[in-house]
Coordinates of C-alpha atoms and ligand atoms in Angstrom, one line a residue:
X1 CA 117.0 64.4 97.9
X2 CA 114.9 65.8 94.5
X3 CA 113.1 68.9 95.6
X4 CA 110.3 70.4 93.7
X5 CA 109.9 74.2 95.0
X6 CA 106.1 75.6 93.3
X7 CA 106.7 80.0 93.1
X8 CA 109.6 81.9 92.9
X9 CA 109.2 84.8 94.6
X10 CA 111.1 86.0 97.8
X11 CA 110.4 83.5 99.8
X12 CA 110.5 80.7 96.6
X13 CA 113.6 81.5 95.4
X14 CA 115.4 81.9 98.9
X15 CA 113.8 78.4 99.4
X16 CA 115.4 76.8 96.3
X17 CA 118.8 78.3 96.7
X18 CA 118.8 77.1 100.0
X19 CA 118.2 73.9 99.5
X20 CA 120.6 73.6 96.5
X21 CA 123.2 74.7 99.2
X22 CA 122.3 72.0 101.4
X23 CA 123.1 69.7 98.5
X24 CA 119.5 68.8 97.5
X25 CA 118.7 68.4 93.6
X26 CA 116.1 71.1 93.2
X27 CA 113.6 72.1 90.4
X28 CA 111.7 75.4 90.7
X29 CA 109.0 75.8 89.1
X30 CA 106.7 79.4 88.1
X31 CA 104.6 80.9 86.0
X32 CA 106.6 83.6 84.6
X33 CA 109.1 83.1 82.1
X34 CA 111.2 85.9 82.8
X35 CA 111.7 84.6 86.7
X36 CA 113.1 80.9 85.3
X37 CA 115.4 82.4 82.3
X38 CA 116.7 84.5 85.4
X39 CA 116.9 81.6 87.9
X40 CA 118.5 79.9 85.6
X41 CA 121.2 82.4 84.2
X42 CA 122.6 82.4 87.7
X43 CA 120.7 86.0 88.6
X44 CA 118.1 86.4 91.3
X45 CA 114.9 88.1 90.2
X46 CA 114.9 89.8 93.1
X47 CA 117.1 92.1 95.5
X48 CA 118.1 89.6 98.3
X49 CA 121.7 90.1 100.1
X50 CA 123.7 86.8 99.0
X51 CA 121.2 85.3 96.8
X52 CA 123.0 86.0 93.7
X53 CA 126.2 84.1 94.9
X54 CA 123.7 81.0 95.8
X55 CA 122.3 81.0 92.4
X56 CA 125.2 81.5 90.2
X57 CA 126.8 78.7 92.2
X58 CA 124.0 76.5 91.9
X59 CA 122.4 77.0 88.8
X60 CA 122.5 74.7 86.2
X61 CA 124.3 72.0 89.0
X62 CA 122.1 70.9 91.3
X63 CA 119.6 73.6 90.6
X64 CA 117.5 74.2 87.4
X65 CA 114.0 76.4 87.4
X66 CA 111.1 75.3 84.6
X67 CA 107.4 76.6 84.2
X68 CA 106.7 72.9 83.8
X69 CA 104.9 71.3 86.2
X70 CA 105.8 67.6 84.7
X71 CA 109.6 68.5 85.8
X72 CA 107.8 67.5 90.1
X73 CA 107.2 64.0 89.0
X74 CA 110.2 62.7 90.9
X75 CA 110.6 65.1 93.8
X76 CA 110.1 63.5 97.0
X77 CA 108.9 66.9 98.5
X78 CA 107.2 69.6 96.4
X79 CA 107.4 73.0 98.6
X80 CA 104.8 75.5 97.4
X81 CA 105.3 79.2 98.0
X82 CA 103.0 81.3 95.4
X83 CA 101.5 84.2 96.3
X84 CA 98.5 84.4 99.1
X85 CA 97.7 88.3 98.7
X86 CA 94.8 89.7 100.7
X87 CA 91.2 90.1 100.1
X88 CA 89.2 93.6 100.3
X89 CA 88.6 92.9 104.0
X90 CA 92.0 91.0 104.5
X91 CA 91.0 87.7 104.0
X92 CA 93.6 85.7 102.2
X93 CA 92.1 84.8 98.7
X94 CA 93.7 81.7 98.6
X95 CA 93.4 81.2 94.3
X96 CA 96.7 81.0 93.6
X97 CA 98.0 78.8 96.2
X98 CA 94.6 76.5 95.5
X99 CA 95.8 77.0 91.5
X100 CA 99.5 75.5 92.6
X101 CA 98.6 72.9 94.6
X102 CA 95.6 71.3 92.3
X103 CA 98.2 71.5 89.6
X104 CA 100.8 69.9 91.6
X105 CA 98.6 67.0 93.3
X106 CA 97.3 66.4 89.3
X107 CA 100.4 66.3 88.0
X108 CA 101.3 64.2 90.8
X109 CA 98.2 61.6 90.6
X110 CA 98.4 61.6 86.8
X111 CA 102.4 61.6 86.6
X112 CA 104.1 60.6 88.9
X113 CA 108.0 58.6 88.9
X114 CA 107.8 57.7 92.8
X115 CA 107.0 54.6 94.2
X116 CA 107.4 55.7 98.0
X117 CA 104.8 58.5 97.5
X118 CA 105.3 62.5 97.9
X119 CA 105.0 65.2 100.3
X120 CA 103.6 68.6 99.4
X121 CA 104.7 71.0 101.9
X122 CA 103.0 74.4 101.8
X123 CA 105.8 77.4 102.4
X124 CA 102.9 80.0 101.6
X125 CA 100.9 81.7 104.7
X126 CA 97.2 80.7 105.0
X127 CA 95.1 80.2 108.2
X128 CA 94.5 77.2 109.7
X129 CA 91.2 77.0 107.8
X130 CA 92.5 76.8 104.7
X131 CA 94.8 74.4 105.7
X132 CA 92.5 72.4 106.3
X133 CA 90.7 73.1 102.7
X134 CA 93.8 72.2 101.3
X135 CA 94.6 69.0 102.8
X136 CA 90.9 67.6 101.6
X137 CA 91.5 68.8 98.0
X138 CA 95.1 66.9 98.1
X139 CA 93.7 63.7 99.3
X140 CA 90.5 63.9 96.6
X141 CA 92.9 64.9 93.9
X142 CA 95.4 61.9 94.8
X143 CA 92.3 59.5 95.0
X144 CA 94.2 56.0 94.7
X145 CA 96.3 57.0 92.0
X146 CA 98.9 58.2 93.9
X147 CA 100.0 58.5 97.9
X148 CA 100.4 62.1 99.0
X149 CA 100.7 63.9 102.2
X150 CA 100.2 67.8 103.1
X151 CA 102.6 68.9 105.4
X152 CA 102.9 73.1 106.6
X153 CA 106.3 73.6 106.9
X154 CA 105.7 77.7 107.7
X155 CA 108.4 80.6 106.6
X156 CA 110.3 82.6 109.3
X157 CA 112.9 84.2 107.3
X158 CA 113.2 88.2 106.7
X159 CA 113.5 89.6 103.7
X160 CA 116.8 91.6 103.5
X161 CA 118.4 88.6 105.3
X162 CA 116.7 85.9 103.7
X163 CA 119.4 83.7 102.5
X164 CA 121.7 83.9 106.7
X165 CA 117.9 83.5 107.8
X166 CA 117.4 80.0 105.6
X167 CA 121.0 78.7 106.6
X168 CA 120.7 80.3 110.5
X169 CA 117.1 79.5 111.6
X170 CA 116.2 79.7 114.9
X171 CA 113.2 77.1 114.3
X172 CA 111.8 74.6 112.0
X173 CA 108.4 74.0 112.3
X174 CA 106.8 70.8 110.5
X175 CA 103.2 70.4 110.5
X176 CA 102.9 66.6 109.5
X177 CA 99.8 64.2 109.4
X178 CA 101.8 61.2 109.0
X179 CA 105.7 60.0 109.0
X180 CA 106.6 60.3 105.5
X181 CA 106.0 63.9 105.6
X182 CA 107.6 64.3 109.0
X183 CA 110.5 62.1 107.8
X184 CA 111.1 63.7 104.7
X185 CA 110.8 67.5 106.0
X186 CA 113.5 66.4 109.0
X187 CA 115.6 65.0 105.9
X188 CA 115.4 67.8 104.0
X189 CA 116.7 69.8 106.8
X190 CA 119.0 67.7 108.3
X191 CA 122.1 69.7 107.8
X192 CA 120.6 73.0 108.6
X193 CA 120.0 70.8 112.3
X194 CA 122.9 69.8 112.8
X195 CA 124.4 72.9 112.2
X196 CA 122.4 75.9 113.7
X197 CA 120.8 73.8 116.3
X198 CA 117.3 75.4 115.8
X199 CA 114.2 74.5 117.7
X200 CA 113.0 71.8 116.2
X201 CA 108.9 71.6 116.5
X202 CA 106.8 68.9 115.2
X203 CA 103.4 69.0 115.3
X204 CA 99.8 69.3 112.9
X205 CA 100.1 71.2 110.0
X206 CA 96.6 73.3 111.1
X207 CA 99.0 74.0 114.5
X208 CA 101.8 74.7 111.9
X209 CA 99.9 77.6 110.3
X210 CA 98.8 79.0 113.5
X211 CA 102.1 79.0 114.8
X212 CA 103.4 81.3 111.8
X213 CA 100.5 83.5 112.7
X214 CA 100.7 83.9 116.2
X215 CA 104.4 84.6 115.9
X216 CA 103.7 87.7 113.1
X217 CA 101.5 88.7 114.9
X218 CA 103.0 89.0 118.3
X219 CA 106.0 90.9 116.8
X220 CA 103.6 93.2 114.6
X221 CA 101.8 94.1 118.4
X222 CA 105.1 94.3 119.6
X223 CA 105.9 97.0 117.0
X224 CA 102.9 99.2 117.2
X225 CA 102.9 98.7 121.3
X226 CA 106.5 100.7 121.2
X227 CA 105.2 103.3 118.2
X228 CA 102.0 103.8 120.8
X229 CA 104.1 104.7 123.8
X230 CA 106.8 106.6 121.3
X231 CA 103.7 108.6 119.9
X232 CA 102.9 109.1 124.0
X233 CA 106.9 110.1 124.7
X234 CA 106.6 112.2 121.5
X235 CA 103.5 114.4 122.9
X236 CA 105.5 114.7 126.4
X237 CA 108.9 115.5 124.5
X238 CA 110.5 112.2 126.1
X239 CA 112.6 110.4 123.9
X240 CA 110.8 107.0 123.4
X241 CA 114.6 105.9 122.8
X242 CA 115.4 106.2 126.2
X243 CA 112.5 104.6 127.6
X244 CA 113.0 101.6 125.0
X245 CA 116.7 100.9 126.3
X246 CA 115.4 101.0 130.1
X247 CA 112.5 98.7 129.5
X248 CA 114.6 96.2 127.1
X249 CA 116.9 95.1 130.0
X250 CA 113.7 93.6 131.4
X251 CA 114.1 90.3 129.9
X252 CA 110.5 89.5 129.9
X253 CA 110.5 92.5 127.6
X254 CA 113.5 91.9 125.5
X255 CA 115.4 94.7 123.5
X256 CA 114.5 93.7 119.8
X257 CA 111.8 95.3 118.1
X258 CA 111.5 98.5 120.5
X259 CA 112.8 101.0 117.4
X260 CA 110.0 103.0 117.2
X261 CA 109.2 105.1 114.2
X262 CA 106.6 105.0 110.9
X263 CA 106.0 101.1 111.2
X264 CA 105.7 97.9 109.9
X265 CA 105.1 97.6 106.0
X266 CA 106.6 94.4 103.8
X267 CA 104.2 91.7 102.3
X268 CA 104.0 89.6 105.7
X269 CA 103.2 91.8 109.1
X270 CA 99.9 93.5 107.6
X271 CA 99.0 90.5 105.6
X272 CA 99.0 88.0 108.2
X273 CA 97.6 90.4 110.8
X274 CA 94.5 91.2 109.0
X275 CA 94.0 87.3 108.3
X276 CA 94.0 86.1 110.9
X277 CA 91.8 88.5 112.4
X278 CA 89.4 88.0 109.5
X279 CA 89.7 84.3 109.9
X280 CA 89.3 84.8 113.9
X281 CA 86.4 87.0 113.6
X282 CA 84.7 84.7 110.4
X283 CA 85.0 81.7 113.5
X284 CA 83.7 83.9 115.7
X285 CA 86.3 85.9 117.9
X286 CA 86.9 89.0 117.3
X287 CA 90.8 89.9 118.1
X288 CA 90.2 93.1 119.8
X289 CA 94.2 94.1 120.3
X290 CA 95.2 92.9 116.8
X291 CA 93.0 95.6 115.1
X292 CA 94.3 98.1 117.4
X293 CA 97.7 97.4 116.0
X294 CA 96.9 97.5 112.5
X295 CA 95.3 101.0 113.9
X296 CA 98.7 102.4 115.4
X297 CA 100.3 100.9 112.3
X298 CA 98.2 103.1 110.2
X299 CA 98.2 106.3 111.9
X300 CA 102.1 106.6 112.1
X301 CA 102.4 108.0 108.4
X302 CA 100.1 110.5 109.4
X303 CA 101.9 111.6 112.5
X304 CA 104.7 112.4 110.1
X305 CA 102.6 114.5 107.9
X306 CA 101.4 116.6 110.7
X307 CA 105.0 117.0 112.1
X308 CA 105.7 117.7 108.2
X309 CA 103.1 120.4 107.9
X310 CA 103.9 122.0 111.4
X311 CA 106.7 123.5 110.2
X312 CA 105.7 123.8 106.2
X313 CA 103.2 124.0 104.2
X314 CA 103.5 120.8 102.0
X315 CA 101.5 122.1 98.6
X316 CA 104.4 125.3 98.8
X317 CA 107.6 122.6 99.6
X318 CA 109.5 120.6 97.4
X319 CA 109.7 117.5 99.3
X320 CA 112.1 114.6 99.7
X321 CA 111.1 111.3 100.5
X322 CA 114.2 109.0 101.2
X323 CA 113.7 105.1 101.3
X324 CA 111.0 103.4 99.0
X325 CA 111.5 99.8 100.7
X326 CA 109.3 98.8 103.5
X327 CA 112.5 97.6 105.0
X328 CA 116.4 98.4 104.2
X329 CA 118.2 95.2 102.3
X330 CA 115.2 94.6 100.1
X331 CA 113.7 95.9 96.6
X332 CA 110.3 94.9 98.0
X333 CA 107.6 98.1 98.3
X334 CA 104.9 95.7 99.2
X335 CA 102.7 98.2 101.8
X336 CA 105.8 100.5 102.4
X337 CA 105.0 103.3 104.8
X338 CA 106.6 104.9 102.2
X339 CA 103.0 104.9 99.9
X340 CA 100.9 106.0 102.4
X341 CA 103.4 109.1 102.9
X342 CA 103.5 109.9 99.5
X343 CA 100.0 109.8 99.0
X344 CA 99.5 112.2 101.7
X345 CA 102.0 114.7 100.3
X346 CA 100.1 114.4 96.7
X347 CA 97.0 114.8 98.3
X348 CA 98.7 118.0 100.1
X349 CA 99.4 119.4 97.0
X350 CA 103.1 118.7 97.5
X351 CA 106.3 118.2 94.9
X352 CA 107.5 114.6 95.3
X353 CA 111.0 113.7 94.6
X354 CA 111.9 110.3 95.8
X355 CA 114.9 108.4 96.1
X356 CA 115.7 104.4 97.2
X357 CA 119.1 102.7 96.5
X358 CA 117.1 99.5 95.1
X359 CA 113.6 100.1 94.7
X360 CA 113.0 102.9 92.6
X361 CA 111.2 100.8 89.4
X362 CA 109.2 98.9 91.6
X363 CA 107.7 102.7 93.3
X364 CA 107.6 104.0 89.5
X365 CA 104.7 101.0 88.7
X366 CA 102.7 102.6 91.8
X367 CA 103.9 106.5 91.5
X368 CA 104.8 107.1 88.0
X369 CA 104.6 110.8 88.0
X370 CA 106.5 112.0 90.6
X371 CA 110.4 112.4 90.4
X372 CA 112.8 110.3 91.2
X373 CA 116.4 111.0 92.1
X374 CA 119.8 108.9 91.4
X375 CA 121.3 109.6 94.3
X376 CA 119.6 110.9 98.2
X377 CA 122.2 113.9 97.6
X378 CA 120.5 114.5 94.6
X379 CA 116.9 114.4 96.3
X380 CA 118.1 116.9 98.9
X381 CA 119.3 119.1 96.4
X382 CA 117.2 122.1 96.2
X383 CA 113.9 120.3 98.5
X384 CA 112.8 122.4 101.2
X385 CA 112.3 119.2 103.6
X386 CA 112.9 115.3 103.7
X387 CA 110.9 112.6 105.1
X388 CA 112.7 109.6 106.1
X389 CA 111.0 106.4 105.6
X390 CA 113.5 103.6 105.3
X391 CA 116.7 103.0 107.7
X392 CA 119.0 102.5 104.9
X393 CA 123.0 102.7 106.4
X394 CA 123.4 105.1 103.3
X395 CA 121.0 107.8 105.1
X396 CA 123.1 107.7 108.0
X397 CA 126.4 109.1 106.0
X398 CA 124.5 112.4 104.2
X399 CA 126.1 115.0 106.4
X400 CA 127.1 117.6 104.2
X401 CA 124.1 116.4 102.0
X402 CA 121.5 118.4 103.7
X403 CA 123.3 121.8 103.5
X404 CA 121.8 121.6 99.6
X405 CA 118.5 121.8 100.9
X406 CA 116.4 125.2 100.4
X407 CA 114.7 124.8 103.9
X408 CA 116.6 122.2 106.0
X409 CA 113.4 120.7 107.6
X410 CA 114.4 116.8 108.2
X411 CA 111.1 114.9 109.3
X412 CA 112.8 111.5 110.5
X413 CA 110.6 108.2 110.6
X414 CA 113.7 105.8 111.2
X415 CA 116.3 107.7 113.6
X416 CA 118.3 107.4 111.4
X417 CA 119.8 111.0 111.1
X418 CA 122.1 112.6 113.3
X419 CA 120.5 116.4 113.7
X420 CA 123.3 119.2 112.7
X421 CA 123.2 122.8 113.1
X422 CA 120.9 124.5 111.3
X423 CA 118.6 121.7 110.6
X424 CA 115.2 121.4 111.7
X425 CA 115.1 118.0 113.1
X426 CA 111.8 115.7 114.0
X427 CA 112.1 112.5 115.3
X428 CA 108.8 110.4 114.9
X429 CA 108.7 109.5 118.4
X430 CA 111.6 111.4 120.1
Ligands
LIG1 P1 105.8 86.5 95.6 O1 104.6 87.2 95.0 O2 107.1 87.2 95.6 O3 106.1 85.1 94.8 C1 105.1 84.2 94.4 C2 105.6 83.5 93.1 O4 104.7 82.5 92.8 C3 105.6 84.5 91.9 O5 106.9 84.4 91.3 C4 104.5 83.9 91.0 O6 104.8 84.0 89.6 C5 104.5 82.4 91.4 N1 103.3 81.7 91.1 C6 102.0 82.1 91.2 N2 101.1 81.2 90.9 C7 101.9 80.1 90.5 C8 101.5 78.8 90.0 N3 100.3 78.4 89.9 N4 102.6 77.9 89.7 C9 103.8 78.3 89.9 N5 104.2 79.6 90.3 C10 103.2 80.4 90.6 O7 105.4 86.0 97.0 P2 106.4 85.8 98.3 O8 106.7 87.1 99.0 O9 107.5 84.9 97.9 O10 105.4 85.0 99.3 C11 105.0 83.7 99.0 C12 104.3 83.1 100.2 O11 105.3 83.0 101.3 C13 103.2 84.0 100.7 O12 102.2 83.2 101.3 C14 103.9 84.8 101.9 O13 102.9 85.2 102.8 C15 104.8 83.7 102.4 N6 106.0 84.3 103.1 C16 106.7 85.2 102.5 C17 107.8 85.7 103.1 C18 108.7 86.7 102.5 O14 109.8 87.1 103.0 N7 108.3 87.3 101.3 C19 108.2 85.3 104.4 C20 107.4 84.3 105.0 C21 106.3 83.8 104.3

């Protein structure tokens, strides 16, 4: 099938590698040059386990990236997955995605090599609302000039396993109007079906979107409900650990998700949370538990500050901070708990040194003048304590590492250290 895939970004690019894996002939399209010559040389523009092996197998095959739009005329689905960032109060300002899809249903009406008609399928996250917004704009665009049909064919995968995540799903979820767009989604698919036997769901695109919110937020609440009883174990000196193991056998519960520690960051959980609460609360229900979630979520740095201070004084320390990602497996700092921590220890009068395997240029754009280190040995090495914001494996395997230290204060947001001798150890929540 020809494939059109509108944004390259992490979930665009996964998207289009993908697909050229399942044997579809794909076009992607963006905005930014740089992003195509690198698409097309084989490279991903991004850090993504796997996704370079993908793209140096399918570039220049079955897979070629453009910042033309004319290069869609013969796709039989365009996906679209730009950018839908939030607004001040967390509303998703939907300009991009609007910019995309006008472009795309003009090129379309005006353009178009099909007969049989196209399919615009939105990847990108927007509430049901906007869907909605969308679907009207398609149809005036389209007029009689062309036939079109939205579909919402919502994004589940995780970045930092993005590319097992697109070829293991555990559901597909097509938000179709009409059959062509429910024909052509399932088509698309088809060998990803018959192969990891996902859940299957067909239903309205509006539905679609709303699916893809409830299930963010659910695991976001999830997340801050085990950081809210960990702070509780903390003030008790009970290891929230513990209690998570006992209370994951419960199968209602479930065992996944019940790390507790600094929280959620990444460009989906506090996104989608705060829209859909704004979009809730704009229709005129307010989601009381949501917002408490996106509180725990941002008190945790905090609590690690505090533990910090109550056993230095930050403005006096040298301090490390190791793990920039919001996640381990990903370049992306996109509201890492890391920022907020740093912030705090600038505000504290603290020195920052920091230290990620893969995103230290991305934290340089936000933080350009505090240090960074090559390597977390080199971080340690002289600090008087270390923060620990990001469950790299790397973290795990210091040992030795922390001997360098002047004060071997280790304030640990991730459990991911194993306390030695001599170390004065903090666990978040344990
Ligand atoms: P991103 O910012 O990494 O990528 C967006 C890309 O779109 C950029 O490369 C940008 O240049 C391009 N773009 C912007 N306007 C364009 C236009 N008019 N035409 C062509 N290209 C254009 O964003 P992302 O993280 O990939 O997220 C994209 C969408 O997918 C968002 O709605 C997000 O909520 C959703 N999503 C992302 C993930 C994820 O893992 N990142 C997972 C699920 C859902």
């Amino acid at each position: 099938m020809r494939i059109a895939v509108i944004g390259s970004g992490y979930a665009g690019t996964t998207l289009a590698a993908g697909l050229a894996a399942l044997d579809h002939d794909v076009t992607a399209v963006d905005i930014d040059p740089e992003i195509v010559s690198s698409i097309n040389a084989g490279e991903a523009p991004i850090h993504e386990p796997g996704l370079d092996q993908l793209l140096s197998e399918h570039a220049g095959q079955n897979l070629t990236a453009t910042t033309e739009y004319a290069a869609i005329r013969d796709a039989a689905i365009v996906f679209i997955a730009v950018q839908t960032p939030s607004r001040e109060d967390g509303s998703i300002d939907v300009a991009p995605l609007r910019g995309a899809v006008q472009s795309a249903a003009r090129t379309l009406a005006e353009e178009s090599h099909r007969d049989d008609g196209h399919v615009v399928a939105i990847k990108s996250t927007v509430t049901p609302p906007q869907v909605s917004a969308l679907r009207d704009e398609i149809l005036e665009i389209a007029g009689d000039a062309v036939h079109l049909e939205l579909a919402m064919n919502p994004e589940f995968l995780r970045e930092g396993s993005a590319v097992e995540d697109f070829l293991n799903p555990n559901k597909l979820v097509f938000g179709t109007d009409a059959s062509l767009a429910r024909e052509r989604l399932e088509a698309a698919f088809t060998p990803l079906i018959a192969d990891a036997s996902p859940a299957v769901i067909h239903t309205d695109p509006e539905t679609a979107s709303m699916i893809k919110y409830a299930n963010n937020a659910f695991l976001a609440a999830k997340i801050s409900l085990i950081n809210d009883l960990g702070n509780i174990c903390k003030v008790f000196g009970i290891d929230a650990y513990e209690v998570a193991e006992a209370i994951g056998t419960d199968d209602r519960i479930g065992e996944r998700f019940l790390r507790s520690g600094v929280g959620f960051g990444g460009s989906c959980f506090p996104k989608d949370v705060r829209a859909i609460i704004a979009a809730s609360t704009e229709a005129g229900y307010e989601p009381s538990l949501l917002s408490a979630a996106l509180a725990v979520n941002d008190g945790q740095p905090d609590r690690m500050l505090d533990l910090l201070e109550r056993h230095t004084t930050p403005a006096e320390s040298r301090v490390a901070v190791l793990g920039l990602a919001f996640k381990p497996g990903t370049d992306d700092i996109r509201n890492s708990r890391s920022i907020p921590v740093i912030e705090g220890l600038l505000e504290r009068g603290a020195t920052v040194i920091a230290y990620d395997p893969v995103a230290t240029k991305q934290m340089r754009e936000r933080f350009p003048d505090i240090e960074y280190a090559r390597s977390a040995r080199e971080a340690l090495d002289g600090a008087g304590a270390a923060l620990v914001l990001t469950a790299w494996d790397e973290f795990a395997a210091l040992n030795g590492a922390f001997e360098e230290m002047s004060d071997r204060i280790v304030i640990d947001g991730r459990r991911v250290i194993e306390p030695q001798d001599g170390m004065t150890y903090e666990g978040l929540t344990w």
